[in-house]
Coordinates of C-alpha atoms in Angstrom, one line a residue:
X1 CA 89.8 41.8 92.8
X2 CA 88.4 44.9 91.1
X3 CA 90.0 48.3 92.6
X4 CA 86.3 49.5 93.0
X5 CA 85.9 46.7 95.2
X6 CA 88.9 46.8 96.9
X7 CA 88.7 50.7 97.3
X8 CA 85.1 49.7 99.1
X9 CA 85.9 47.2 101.0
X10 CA 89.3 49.4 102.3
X11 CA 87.3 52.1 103.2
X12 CA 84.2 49.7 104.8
X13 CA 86.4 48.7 107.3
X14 CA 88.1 51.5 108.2
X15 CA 85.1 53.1 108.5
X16 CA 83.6 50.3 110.4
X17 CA 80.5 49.9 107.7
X18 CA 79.5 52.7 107.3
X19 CA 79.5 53.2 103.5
X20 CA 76.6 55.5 102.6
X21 CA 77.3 59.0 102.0
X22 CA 77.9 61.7 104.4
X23 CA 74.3 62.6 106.2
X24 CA 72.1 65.7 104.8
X25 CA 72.5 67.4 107.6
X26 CA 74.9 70.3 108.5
X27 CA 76.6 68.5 112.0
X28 CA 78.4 65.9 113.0
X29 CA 78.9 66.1 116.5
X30 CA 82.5 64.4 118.1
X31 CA 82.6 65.7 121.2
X32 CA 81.3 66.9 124.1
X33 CA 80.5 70.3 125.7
X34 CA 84.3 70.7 126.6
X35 CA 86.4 73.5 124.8
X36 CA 88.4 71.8 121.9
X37 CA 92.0 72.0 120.5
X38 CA 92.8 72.7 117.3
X39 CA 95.3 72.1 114.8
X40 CA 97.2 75.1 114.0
X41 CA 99.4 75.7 111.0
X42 CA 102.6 75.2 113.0
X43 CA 101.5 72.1 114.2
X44 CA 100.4 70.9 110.4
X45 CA 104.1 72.0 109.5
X46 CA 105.3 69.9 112.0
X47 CA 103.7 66.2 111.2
X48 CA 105.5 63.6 110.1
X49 CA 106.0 63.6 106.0
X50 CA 106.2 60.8 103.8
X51 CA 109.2 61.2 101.2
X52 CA 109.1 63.7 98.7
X53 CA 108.5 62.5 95.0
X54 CA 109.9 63.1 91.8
X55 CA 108.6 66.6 90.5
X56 CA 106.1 66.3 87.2
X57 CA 106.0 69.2 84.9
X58 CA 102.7 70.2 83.4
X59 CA 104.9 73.5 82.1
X60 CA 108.0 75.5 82.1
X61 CA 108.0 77.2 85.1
X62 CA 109.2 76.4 88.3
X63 CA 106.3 76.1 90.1
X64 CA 103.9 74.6 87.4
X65 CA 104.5 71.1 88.8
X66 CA 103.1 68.3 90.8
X67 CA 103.6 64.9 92.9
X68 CA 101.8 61.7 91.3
X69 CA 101.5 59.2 94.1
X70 CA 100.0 55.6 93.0
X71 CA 99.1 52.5 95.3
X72 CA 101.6 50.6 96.4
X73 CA 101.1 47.1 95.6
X74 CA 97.7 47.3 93.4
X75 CA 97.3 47.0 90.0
X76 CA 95.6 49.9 88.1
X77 CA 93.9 51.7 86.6
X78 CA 93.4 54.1 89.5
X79 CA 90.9 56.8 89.9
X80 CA 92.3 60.1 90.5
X81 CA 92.4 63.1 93.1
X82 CA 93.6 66.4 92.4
X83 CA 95.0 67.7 95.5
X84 CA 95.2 71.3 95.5
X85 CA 97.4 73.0 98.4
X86 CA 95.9 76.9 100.0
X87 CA 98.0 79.1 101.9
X88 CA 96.4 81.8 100.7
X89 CA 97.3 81.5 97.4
X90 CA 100.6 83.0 98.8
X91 CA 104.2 82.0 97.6
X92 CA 105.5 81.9 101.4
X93 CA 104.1 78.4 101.3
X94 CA 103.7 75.1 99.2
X95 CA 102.1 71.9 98.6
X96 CA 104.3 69.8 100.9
X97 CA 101.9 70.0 103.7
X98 CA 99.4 68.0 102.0
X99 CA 101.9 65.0 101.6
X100 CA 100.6 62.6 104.3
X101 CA 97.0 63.1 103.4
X102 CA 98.3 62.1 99.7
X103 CA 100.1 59.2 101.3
X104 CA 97.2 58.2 103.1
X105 CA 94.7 58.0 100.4
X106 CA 96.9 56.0 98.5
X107 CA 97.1 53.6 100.7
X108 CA 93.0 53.2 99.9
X109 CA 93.3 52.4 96.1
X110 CA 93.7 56.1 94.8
X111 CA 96.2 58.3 92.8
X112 CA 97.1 61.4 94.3
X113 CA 98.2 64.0 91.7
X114 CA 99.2 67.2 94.5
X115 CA 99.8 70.3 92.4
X116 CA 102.0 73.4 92.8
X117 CA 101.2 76.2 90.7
X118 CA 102.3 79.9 90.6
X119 CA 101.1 82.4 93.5
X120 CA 101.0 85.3 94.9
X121 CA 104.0 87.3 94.9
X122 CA 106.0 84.9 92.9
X123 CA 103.9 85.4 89.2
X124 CA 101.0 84.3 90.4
X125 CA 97.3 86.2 91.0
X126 CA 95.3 86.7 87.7
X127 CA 95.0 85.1 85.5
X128 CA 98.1 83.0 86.0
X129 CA 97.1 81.0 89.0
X130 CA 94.1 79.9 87.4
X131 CA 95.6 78.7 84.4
X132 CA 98.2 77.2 86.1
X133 CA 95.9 75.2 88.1
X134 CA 93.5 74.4 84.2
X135 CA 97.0 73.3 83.1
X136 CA 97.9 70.8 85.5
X137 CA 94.1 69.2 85.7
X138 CA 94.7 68.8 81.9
X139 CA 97.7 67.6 82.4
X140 CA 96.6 64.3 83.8
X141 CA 95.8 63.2 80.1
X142 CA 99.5 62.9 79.5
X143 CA 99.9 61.4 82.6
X144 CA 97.8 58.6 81.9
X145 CA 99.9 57.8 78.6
X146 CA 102.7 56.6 81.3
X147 CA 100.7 55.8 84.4
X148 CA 97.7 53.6 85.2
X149 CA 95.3 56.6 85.7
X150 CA 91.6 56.2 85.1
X151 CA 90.1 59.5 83.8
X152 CA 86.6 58.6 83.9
X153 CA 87.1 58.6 87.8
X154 CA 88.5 62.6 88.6
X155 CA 87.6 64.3 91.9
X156 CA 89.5 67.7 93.0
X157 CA 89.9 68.5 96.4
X158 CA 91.4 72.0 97.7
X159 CA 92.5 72.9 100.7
X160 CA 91.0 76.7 101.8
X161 CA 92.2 78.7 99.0
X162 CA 92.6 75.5 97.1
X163 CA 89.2 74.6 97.4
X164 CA 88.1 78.0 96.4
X165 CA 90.2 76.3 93.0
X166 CA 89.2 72.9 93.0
X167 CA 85.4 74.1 92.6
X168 CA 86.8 76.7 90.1
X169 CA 87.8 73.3 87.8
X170 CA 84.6 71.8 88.5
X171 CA 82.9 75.0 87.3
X172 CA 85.4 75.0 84.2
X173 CA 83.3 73.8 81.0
X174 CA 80.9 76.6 81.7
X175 CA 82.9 79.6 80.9
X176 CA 82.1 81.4 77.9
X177 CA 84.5 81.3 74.8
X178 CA 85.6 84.8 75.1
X179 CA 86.3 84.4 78.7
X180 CA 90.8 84.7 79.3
X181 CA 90.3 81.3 81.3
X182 CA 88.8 79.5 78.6
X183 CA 90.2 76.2 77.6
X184 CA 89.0 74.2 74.7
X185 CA 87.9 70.4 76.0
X186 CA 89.0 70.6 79.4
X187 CA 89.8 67.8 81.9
X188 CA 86.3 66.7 83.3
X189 CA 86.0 66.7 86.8
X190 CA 83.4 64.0 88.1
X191 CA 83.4 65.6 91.4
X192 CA 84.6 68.0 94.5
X193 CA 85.9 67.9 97.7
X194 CA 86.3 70.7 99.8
X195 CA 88.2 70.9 102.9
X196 CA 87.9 74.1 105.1
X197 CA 86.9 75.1 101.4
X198 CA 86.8 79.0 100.5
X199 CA 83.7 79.6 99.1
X200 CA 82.3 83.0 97.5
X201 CA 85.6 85.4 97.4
X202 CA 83.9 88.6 97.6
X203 CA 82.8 87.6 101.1
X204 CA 85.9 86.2 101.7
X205 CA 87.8 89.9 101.8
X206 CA 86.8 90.8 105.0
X207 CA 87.3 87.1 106.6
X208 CA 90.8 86.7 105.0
X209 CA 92.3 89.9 106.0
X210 CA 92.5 88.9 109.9
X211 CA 95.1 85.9 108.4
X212 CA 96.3 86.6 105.2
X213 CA 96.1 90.2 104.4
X214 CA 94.7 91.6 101.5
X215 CA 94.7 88.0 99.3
X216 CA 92.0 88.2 97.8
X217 CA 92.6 91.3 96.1
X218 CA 96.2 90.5 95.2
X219 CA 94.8 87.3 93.7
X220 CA 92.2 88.8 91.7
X221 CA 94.3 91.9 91.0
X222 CA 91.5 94.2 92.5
X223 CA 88.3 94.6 94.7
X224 CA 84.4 94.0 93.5
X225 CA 83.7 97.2 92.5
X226 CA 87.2 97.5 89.9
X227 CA 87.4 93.9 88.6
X228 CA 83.9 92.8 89.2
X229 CA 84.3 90.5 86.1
X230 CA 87.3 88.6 87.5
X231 CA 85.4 88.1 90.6
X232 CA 82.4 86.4 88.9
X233 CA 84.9 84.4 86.7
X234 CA 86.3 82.7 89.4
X235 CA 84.0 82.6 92.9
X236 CA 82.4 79.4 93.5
X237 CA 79.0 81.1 94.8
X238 CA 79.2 83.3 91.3
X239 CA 79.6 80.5 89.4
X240 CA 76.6 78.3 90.4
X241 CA 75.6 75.4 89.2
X242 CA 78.5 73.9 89.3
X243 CA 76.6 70.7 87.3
X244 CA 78.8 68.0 89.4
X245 CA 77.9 66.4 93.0
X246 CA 80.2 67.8 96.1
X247 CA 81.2 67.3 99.0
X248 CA 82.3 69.4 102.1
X249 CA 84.3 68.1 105.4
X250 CA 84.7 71.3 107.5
X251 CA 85.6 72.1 110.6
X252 CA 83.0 73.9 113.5
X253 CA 85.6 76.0 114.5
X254 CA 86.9 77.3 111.8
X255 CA 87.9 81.1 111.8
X256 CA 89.1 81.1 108.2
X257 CA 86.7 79.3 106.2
X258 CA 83.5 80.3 108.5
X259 CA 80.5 77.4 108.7
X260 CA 78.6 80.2 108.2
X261 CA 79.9 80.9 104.7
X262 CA 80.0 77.2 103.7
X263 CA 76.4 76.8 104.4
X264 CA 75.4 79.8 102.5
X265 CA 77.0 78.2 99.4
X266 CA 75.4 75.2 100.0
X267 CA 72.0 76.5 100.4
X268 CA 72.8 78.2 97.2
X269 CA 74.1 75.5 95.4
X270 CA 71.2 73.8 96.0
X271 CA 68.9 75.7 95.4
X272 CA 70.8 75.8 91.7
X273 CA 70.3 72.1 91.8
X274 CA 73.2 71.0 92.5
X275 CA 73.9 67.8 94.7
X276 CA 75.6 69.2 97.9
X277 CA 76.7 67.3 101.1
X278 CA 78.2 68.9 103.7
X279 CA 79.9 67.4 107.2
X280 CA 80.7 69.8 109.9
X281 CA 82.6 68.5 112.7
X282 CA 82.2 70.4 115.9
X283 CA 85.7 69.7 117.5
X284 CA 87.8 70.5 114.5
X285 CA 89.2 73.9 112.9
X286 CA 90.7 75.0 109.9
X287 CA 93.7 72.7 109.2
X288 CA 92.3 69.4 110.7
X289 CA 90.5 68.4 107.2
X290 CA 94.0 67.3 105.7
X291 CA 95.2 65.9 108.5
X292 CA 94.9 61.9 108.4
X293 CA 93.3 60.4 112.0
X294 CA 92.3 63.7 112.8
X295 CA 88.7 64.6 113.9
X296 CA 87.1 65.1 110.9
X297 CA 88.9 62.1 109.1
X298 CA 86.0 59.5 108.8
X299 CA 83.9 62.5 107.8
X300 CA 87.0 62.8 104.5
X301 CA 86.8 59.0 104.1
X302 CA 83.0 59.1 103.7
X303 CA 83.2 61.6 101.2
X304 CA 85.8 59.7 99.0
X305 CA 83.7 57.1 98.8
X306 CA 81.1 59.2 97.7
X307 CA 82.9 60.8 95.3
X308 CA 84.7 57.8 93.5
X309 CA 82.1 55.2 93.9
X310 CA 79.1 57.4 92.2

């Protein structure tokens, strides 16, 4: 049987038939009137992890690495995910979090490549956490040398701050030759995923402060008004169009990533032209979109099949 096949008919049934893509409109509704309960990061921290794998260098430093996880049990080639951890884009944190979600989606047919990359307050910020994270998307083309990888079929997904990135690498081709992110021939990316994605960083300042300080300015190495460059190199909203279909599973309640925000970048993007589809699921927050069997799961499964079946 063909993996696109088998990936469809995996995902058919868990998903009970329902195999079109996520609906147009801005709300999915799960629950009732009732106040719901979250996920908190603690909690996140605290699920069950599948074993750690053996660490892949894309360079020479310690955190420019990542964790390739293939099907068990299914012969390639398999299209590919870029999972891209948040956490502010702070050092206090890393990418194990998003193990079981990389487990899970390789149970469905699909190679999970979940990056590390160097942060804030441990060499990262600008420009070095962007090219960190250009280095390792590229760095699935000497992957595939060794491992049944099928390029023609790359979708990044970030997590928060990660999504902020994983649109950044969608938005990638488009920067100018004089730009200090330019790459020559970078890795295409066929399409994005965001989950509780970060969406125009200048907005983003006030937001982020209440959980993670002054981020965004660390990241960037200054505010608007001093680095307004750096800011247009690397938001999503700045960077419209984007020139690839994406997707958005996001949580009602989330006090991070605001619906508000998303939708405005949405209803940007598409005016750019851009294919946008958003989910919004009203009992779920900000960490619930990586967590498998959580409330905003189907709404995550939909949008892989979207995104690897196109």
């Amino acid at each position: 049987m063909k993996l696109r096949h088998l990936l469809t008919g995996i995902l058919c049934g868990a998903l009970l038939g329902a195999c079109g893509t996520l609906p147009e409109s801005a709300d999915e509704v799960m629950s009732g009137d009732a106040p719901p309960t979250l996920l908190s990061w603690s909690d996140v921290r605290k699920l069950p992890s599948p074993d750690e794998l053996p660490q892949l260098f894309y360079g020479t430093d310690q955190r420019q690495f990542g964790e390739l996880r293939l099907p068990p049990g299914v012969p390639g080639p398999f299209p590919v995910m870029i999972l891209i951890p948040g956490d502010c884009w702070r050092a206090d944190d890393n990418y194990a979090y998003l193990r079981p979600l990389a487990e899970s989606l390789s149970t469905l047919g699909i190679a999970t490549w979940t990056i590390e990359y160097r942060r804030i307050g441990d060499s990262g910020g600008w420009p070095a956490t962007f090219r960190d994270v250009a280095m390792a998307a590229d760095h699935l083309r000497v992957l595939a040398q060794n491992y049944p990888l099928d390029l023609r079929r790359v979708v990044a997904a970030g997590h928060s701050g990660g999504g902020q990135l994983a649109l950044w690498l969608a938005a990638r081709p488009r920067l100018a030759e004089n730009s200090p992110l330019y790459v020559r021939g970078p890795m295409t990316i066929h399409g994005v995923i965001g989950l509780a994605a970060i969406t125009d960083l200048a907005a983003q300042r006030s937001v982020t402060r209440r959980a993670c300080g002054s981020a965004v300015d660390e990241l960037l190495g200054g505010n608007p008004q001093t680095v307004a460059e750096r800011y247009a190199l690397t938001s999503p909203l700045a960077l419209l169009p984007l020139r690839v279909p994406q997707w958005f599973v996001h949580g009602a309640h989330d006090r991070l990533a605001s619906t508000d925000s998303v939708m405005r970048y949405v209803e940007a993007a598409r005016k750019h032209g851009d294919r946008v589809v958003v989910g919004v699921t009203s009992n779920a927050g900000h960490y619930e979109p990586v967590v498998p069997g959580s409330a905003t799961w189907m709404t995550l499964q939909q949008a892989v099949v979207a995104a690897l079946l196109q």
